[in-house]
Short mmCIF file of C-alpha atoms in Angstrom, two decimals:
data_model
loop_
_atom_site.label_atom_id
_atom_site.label_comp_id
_atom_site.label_asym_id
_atom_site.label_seq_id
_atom_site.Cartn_x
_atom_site.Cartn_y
_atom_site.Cartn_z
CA UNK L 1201 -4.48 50.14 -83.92
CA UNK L 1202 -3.25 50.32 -80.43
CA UNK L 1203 -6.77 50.91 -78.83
CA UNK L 1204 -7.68 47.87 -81.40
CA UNK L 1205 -4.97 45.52 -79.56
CA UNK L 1206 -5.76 46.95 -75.94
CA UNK L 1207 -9.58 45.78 -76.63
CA UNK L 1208 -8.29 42.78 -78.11
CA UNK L 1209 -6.16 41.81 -74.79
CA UNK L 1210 -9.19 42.64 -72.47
CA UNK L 1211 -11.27 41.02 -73.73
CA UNK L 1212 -9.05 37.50 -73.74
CA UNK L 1213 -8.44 38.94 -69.80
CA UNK L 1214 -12.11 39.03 -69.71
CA UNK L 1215 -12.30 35.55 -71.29
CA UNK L 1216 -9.53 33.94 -68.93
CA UNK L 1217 -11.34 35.64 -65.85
CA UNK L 1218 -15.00 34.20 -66.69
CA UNK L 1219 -13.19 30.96 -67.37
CA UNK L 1220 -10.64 31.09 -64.25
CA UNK L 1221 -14.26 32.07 -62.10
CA UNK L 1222 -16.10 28.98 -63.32
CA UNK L 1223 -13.12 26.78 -63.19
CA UNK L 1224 -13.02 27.58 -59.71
CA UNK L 1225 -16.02 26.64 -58.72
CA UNK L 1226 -15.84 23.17 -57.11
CA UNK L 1227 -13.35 25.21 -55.00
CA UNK L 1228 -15.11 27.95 -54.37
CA UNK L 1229 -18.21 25.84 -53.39
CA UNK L 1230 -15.85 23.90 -50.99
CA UNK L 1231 -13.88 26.73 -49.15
CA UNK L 1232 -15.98 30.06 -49.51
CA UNK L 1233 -19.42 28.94 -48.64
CA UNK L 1234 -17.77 27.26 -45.59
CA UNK L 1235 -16.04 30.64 -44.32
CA UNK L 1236 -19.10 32.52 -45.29
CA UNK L 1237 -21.37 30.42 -43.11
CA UNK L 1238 -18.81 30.70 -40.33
CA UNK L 1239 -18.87 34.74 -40.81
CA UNK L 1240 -22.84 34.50 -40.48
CA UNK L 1241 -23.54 32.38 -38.28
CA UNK L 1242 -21.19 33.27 -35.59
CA UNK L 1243 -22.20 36.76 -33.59
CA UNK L 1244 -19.73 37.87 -32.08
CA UNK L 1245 -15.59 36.63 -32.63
CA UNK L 1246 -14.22 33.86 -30.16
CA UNK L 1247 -11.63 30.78 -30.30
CA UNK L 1248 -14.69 28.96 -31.27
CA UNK L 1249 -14.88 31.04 -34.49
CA UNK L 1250 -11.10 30.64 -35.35
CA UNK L 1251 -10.77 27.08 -34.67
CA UNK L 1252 -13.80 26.79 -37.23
CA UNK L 1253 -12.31 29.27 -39.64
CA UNK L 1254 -8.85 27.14 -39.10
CA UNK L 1255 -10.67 23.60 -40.20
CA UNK L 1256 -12.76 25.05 -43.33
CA UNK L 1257 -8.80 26.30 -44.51
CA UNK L 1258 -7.10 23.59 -43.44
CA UNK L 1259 -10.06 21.15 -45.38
CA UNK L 1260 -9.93 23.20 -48.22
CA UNK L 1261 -5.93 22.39 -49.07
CA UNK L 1262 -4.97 25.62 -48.16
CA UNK L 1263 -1.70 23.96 -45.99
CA UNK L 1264 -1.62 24.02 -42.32
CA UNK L 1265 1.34 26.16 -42.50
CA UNK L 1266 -0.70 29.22 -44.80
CA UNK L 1267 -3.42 28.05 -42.63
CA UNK L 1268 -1.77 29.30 -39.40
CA UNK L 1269 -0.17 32.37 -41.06
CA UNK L 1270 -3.46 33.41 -42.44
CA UNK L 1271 -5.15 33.16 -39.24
CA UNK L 1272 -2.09 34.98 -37.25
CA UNK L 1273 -3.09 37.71 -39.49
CA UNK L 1274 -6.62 37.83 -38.45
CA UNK L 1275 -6.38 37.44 -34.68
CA UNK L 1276 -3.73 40.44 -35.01
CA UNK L 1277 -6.04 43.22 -37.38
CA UNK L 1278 -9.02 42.25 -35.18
CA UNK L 1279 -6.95 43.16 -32.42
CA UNK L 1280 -5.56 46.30 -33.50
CA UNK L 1281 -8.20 47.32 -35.17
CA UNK L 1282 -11.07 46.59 -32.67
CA UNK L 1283 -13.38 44.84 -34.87
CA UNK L 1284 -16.45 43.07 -33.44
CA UNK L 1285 -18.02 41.20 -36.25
CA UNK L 1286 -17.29 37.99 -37.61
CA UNK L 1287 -18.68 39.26 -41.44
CA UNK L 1288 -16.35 42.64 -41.00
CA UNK L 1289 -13.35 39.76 -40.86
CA UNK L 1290 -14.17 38.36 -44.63
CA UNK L 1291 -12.29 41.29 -46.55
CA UNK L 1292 -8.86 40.89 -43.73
CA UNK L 1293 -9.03 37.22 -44.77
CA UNK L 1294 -9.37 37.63 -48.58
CA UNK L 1295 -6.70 39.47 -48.44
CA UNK L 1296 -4.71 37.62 -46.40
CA UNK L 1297 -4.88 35.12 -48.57
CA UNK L 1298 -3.81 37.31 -51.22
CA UNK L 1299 -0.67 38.02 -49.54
CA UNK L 1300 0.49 34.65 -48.94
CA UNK L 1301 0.08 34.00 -52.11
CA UNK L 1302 2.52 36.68 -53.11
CA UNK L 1303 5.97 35.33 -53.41
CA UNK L 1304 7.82 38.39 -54.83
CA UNK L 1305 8.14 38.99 -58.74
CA UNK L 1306 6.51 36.04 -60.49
CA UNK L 1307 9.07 36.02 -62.86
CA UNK L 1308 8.73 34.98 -66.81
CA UNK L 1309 11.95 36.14 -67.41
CA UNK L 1310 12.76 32.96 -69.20
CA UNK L 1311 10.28 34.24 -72.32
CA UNK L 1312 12.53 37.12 -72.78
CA UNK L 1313 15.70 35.58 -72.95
CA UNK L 1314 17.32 32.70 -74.83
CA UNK L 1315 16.51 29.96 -72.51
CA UNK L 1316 16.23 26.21 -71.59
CA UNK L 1317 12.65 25.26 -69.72
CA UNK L 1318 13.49 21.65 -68.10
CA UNK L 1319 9.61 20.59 -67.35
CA UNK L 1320 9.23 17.88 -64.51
CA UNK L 1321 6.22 16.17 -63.35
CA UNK L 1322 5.07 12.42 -62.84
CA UNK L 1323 2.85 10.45 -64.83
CA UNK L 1324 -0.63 11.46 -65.32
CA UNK L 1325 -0.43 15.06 -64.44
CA UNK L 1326 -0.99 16.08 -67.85
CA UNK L 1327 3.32 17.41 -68.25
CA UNK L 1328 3.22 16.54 -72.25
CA UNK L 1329 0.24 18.56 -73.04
CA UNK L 1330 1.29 21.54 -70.49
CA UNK L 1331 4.70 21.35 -72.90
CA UNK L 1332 2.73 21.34 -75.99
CA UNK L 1333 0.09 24.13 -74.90
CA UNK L 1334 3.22 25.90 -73.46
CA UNK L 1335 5.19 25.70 -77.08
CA UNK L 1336 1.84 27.36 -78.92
CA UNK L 1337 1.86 30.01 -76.40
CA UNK L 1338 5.47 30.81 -77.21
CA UNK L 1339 5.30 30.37 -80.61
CA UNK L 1340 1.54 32.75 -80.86
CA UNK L 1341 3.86 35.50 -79.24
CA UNK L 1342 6.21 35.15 -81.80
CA UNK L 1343 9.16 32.78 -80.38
CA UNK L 1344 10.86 30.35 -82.13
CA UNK L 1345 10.82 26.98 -80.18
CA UNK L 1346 12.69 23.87 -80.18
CA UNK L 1347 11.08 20.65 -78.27
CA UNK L 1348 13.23 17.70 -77.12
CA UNK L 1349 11.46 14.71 -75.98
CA UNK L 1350 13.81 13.82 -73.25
CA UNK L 1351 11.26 11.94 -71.46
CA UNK L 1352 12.17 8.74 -73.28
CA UNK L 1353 10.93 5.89 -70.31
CA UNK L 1354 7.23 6.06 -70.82
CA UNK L 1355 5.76 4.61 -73.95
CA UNK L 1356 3.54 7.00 -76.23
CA UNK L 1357 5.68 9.99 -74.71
CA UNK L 1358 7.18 10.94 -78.03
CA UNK L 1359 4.47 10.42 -80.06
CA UNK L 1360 2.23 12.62 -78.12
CA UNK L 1361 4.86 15.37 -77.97
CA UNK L 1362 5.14 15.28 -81.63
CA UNK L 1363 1.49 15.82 -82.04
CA UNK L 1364 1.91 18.95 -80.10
CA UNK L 1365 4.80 19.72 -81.84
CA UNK L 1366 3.03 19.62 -85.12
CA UNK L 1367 0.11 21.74 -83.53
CA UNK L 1368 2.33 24.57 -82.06
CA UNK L 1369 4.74 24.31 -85.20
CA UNK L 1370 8.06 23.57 -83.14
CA UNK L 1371 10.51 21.58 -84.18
CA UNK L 1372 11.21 18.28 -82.27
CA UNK L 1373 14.31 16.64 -81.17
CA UNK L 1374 14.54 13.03 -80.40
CA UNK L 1375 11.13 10.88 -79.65
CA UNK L 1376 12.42 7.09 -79.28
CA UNK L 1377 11.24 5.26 -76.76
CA UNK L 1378 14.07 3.61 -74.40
CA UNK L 1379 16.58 6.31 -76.08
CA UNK L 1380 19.14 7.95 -73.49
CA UNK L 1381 17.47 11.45 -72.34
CA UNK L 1382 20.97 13.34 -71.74
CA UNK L 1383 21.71 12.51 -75.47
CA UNK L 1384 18.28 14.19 -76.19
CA UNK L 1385 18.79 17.20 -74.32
CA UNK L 1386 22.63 16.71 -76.20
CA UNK L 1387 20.90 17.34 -79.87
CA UNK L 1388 18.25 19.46 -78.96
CA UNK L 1389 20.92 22.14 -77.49
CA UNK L 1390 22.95 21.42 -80.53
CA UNK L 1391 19.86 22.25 -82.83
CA UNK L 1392 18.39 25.37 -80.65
CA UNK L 1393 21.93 26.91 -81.23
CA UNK L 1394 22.18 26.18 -85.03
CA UNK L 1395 18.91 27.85 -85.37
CA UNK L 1396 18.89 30.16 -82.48
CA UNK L 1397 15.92 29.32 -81.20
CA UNK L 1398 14.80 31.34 -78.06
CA UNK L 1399 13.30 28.73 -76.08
CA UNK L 1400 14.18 24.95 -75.56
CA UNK L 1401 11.29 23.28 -73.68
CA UNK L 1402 12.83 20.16 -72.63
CA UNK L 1403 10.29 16.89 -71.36
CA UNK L 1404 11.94 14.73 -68.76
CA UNK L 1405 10.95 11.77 -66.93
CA UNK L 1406 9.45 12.13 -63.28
CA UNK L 1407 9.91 8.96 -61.59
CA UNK L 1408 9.38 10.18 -58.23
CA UNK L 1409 9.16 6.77 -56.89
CA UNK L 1410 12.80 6.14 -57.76
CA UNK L 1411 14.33 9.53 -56.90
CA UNK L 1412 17.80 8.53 -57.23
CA UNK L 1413 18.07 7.49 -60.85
CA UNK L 1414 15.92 10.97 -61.41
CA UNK L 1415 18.55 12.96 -59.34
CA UNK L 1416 21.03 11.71 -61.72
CA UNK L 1417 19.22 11.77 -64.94
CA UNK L 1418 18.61 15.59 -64.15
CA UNK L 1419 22.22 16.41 -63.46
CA UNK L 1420 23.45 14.92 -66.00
CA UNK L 1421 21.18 17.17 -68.21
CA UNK L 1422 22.01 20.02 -66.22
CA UNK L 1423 25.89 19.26 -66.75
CA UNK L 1424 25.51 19.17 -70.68
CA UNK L 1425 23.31 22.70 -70.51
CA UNK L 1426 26.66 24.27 -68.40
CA UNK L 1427 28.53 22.74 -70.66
CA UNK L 1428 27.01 23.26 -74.32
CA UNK L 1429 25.01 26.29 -73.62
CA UNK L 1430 25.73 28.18 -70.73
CA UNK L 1431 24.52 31.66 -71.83
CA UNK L 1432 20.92 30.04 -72.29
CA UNK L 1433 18.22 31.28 -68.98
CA UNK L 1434 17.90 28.85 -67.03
CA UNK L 1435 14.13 27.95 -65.61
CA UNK L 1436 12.92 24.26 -63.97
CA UNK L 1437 9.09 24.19 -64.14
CA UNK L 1438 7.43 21.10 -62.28
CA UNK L 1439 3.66 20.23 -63.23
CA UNK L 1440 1.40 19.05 -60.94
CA UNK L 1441 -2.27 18.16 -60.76
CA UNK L 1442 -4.44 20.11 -58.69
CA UNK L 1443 -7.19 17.51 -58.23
CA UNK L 1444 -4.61 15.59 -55.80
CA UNK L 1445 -4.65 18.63 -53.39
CA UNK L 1446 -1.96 17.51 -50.26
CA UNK L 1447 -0.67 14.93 -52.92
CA UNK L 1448 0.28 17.89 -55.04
CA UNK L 1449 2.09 19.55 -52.21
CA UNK L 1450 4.41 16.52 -51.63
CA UNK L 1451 5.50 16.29 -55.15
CA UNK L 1452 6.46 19.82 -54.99
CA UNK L 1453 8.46 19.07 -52.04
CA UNK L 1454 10.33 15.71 -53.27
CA UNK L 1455 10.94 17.47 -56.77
CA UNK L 1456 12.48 20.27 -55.00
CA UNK L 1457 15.25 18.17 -53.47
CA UNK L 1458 16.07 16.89 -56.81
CA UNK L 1459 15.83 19.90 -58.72
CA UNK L 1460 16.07 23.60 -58.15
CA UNK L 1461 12.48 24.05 -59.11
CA UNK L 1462 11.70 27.57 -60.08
CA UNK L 1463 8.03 27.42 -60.71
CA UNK L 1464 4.99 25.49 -60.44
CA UNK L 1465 2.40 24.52 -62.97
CA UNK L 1466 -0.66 23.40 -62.05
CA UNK L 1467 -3.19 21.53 -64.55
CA UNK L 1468 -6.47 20.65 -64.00
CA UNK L 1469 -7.88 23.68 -62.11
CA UNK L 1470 -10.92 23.18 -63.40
CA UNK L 1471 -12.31 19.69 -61.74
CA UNK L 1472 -11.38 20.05 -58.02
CA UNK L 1473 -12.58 21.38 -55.33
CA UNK L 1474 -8.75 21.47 -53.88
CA UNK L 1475 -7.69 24.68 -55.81
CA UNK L 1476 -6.11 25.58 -52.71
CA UNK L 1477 -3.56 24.09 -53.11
CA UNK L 1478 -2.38 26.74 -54.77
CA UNK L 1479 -1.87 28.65 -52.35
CA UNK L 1480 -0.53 26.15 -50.37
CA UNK L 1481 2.13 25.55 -52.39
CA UNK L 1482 3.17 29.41 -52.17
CA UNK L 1483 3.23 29.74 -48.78
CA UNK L 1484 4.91 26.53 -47.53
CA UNK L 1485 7.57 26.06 -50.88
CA UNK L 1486 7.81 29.82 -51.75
CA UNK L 1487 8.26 28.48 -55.25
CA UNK L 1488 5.88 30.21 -57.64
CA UNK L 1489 2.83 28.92 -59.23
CA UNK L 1490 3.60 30.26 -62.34
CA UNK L 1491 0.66 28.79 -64.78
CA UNK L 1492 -2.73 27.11 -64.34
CA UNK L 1493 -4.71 24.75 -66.77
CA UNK L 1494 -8.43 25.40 -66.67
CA UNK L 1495 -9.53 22.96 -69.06
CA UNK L 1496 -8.82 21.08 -72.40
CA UNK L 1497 -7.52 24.17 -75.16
CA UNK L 1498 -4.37 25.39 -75.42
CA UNK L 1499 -5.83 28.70 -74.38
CA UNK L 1500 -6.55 27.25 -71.11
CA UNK L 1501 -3.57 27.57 -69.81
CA UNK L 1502 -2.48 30.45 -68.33
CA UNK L 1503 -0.16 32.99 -66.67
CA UNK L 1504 -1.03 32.66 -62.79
CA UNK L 1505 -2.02 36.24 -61.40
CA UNK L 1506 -2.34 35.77 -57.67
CA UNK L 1507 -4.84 39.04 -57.48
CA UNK L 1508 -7.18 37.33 -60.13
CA UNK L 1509 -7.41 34.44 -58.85
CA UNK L 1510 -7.90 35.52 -55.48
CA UNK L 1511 -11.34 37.61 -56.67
CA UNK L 1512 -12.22 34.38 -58.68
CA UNK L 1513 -12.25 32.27 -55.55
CA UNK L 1514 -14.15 34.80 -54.10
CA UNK L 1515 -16.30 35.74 -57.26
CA UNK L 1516 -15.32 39.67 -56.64
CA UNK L 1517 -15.94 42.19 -59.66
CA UNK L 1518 -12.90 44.19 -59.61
CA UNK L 1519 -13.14 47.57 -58.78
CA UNK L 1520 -12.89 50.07 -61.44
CA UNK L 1521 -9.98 51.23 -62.08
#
């Protein structure tokens, strides 16, 4: 039975890797074939060859700042370790990569314990469904969930999130347009500790444009969690879409001074070229990227494994083990 559920799990790895690999390939097509023509063409290593190196990164939505750190690291292994030619340079870079994208323990911490998610993101990113695909993952690992539709400004919000609901079998709390969010959040913490439910996903508004009133809206959530529920695990995810590359940086970086985000969701993988960003967002926020969406089915998203990733961009078989 074991062996039955270890074959079972590989093969969904499997699945997500083929998947991940494809969804990866505007990005791939954008950033690798770019290095790799810079590893071939050049014969022997010079500042013309970094500078080069530096725009393909920088172009790609890699970040200037992991930009510069990655390319720190090469200058200093080519130094120390002697090497000569450009193409011996692709595996230090891959790797490089690799370790920027490493921000400690990606933690899901929040799965395990009885917990409040507060999901952030502005309109359009594809937050609702990320909640909803998020709320079947949960429940398929056997978690009971509780939904509150906190993000009461935009029109269609609650419907949508019922739908999902519905799907993932969760219960929802609240839904009316125009409604006041903190007396969402107010009910839904009342109902996921009647029926001890081990996660509340909670959908808020991200008005980014109007930071203030957000700032507020979000404390005064955060003041009825202390308040009503402070045992619950505490986690802030922020979802952004990867097909607005630098765009997607930003957002991380205004939501952060609002909120203490401690993860990163990032949709649409899957039609851009500026997958990146990704690791953009690592290096210059620290703040993990802690799913990916790489297309339409709940399936599709994901747990973000930097390593995997990493050999999809690159389309690298991983070695046996």
């Amino acid at each position: 039975m074991r062996d039955e559920h270890m074959a079972e799990e590989q093969k969904e790895k499997k699945g997500f890797f083929s998947r991940l690999v494809s969804g990866l390939s505007k990005t791939r097509a954008n950033i690798v074939s770019g290095m790799d023509s810079i590893f071939n063409g050049f014969s022997h290593i010079n500042e013309d060859f970094y500078e080069e190196l530096e725009e393909v990164l920088i172009m790609g939505d890699l970040g200037v700042q992991a930009t510069y750190d990655i390319l720190d690291d090469l200058r200093a292994k080519v130094k120390e370790r002697h090497i000569k030619e450009p193409a011996d340079c692709r595996q230090i870079l891959i790797d490089s990569i690799k370790e920027q994208m490493n921000v400690g323990e990606t933690a899901y911490e929040f799965e395990e314990k009885q917990s409040v998610v507060m999901v952030i993101g502005v309109n359009g990113v594809g937050k609702t469904t990320t909640i909803g695909k998020l709320a079947g993952k949960l429940r398929s690992d056997g978690k009971k969930v509780i939904l509150a539709a906190a993000d009461t400004f935009r029109a269609a919000a609650g419907e949508q999130l019922k739908e999902w609901a519905d799907r993932a079998q969760a219960e929802l709390i609240g839904g009316q347009e125009g409604s006041d969010p903190a007396a969402v959040v107010y009910d839904a913490v009342a109902a996921a500790k009647a029926r001890h439910a081990d996660v509340l996903l909670c959908d808020t508004a991200g008005r980014l444009h109007n930071k203030k009133n957000l700032m507020e809206e979000l404390r005064k959530m955060n003041r009825i969690i202390d308040r009503e529920y402070p045992e619950a695990f505490r986690e802030t995810l922020a979802v952004l879409d990867a097909t607005t590359g630098q765009n997607a940086l930003q957002q991380a970086k205004e939501f952060n001074e609002v909120a203490d985000i401690t993860g990163i969701i990032l949709t649409k993988m899957d039609g851009t070229a500026k997958g990146g960003i990704a690791v953009a967002i690592q290096a210059e926020l620290g703040i993990p990227v802690k799913y990916i969406g790489v297309g339409e089915t709940i399936d599709d998203l994901q747990k973000f494994d930097a390593d995997a990733f990493v050999r999809a961009l690159f389309d690298q078989p991983k070695e046996e083990e």
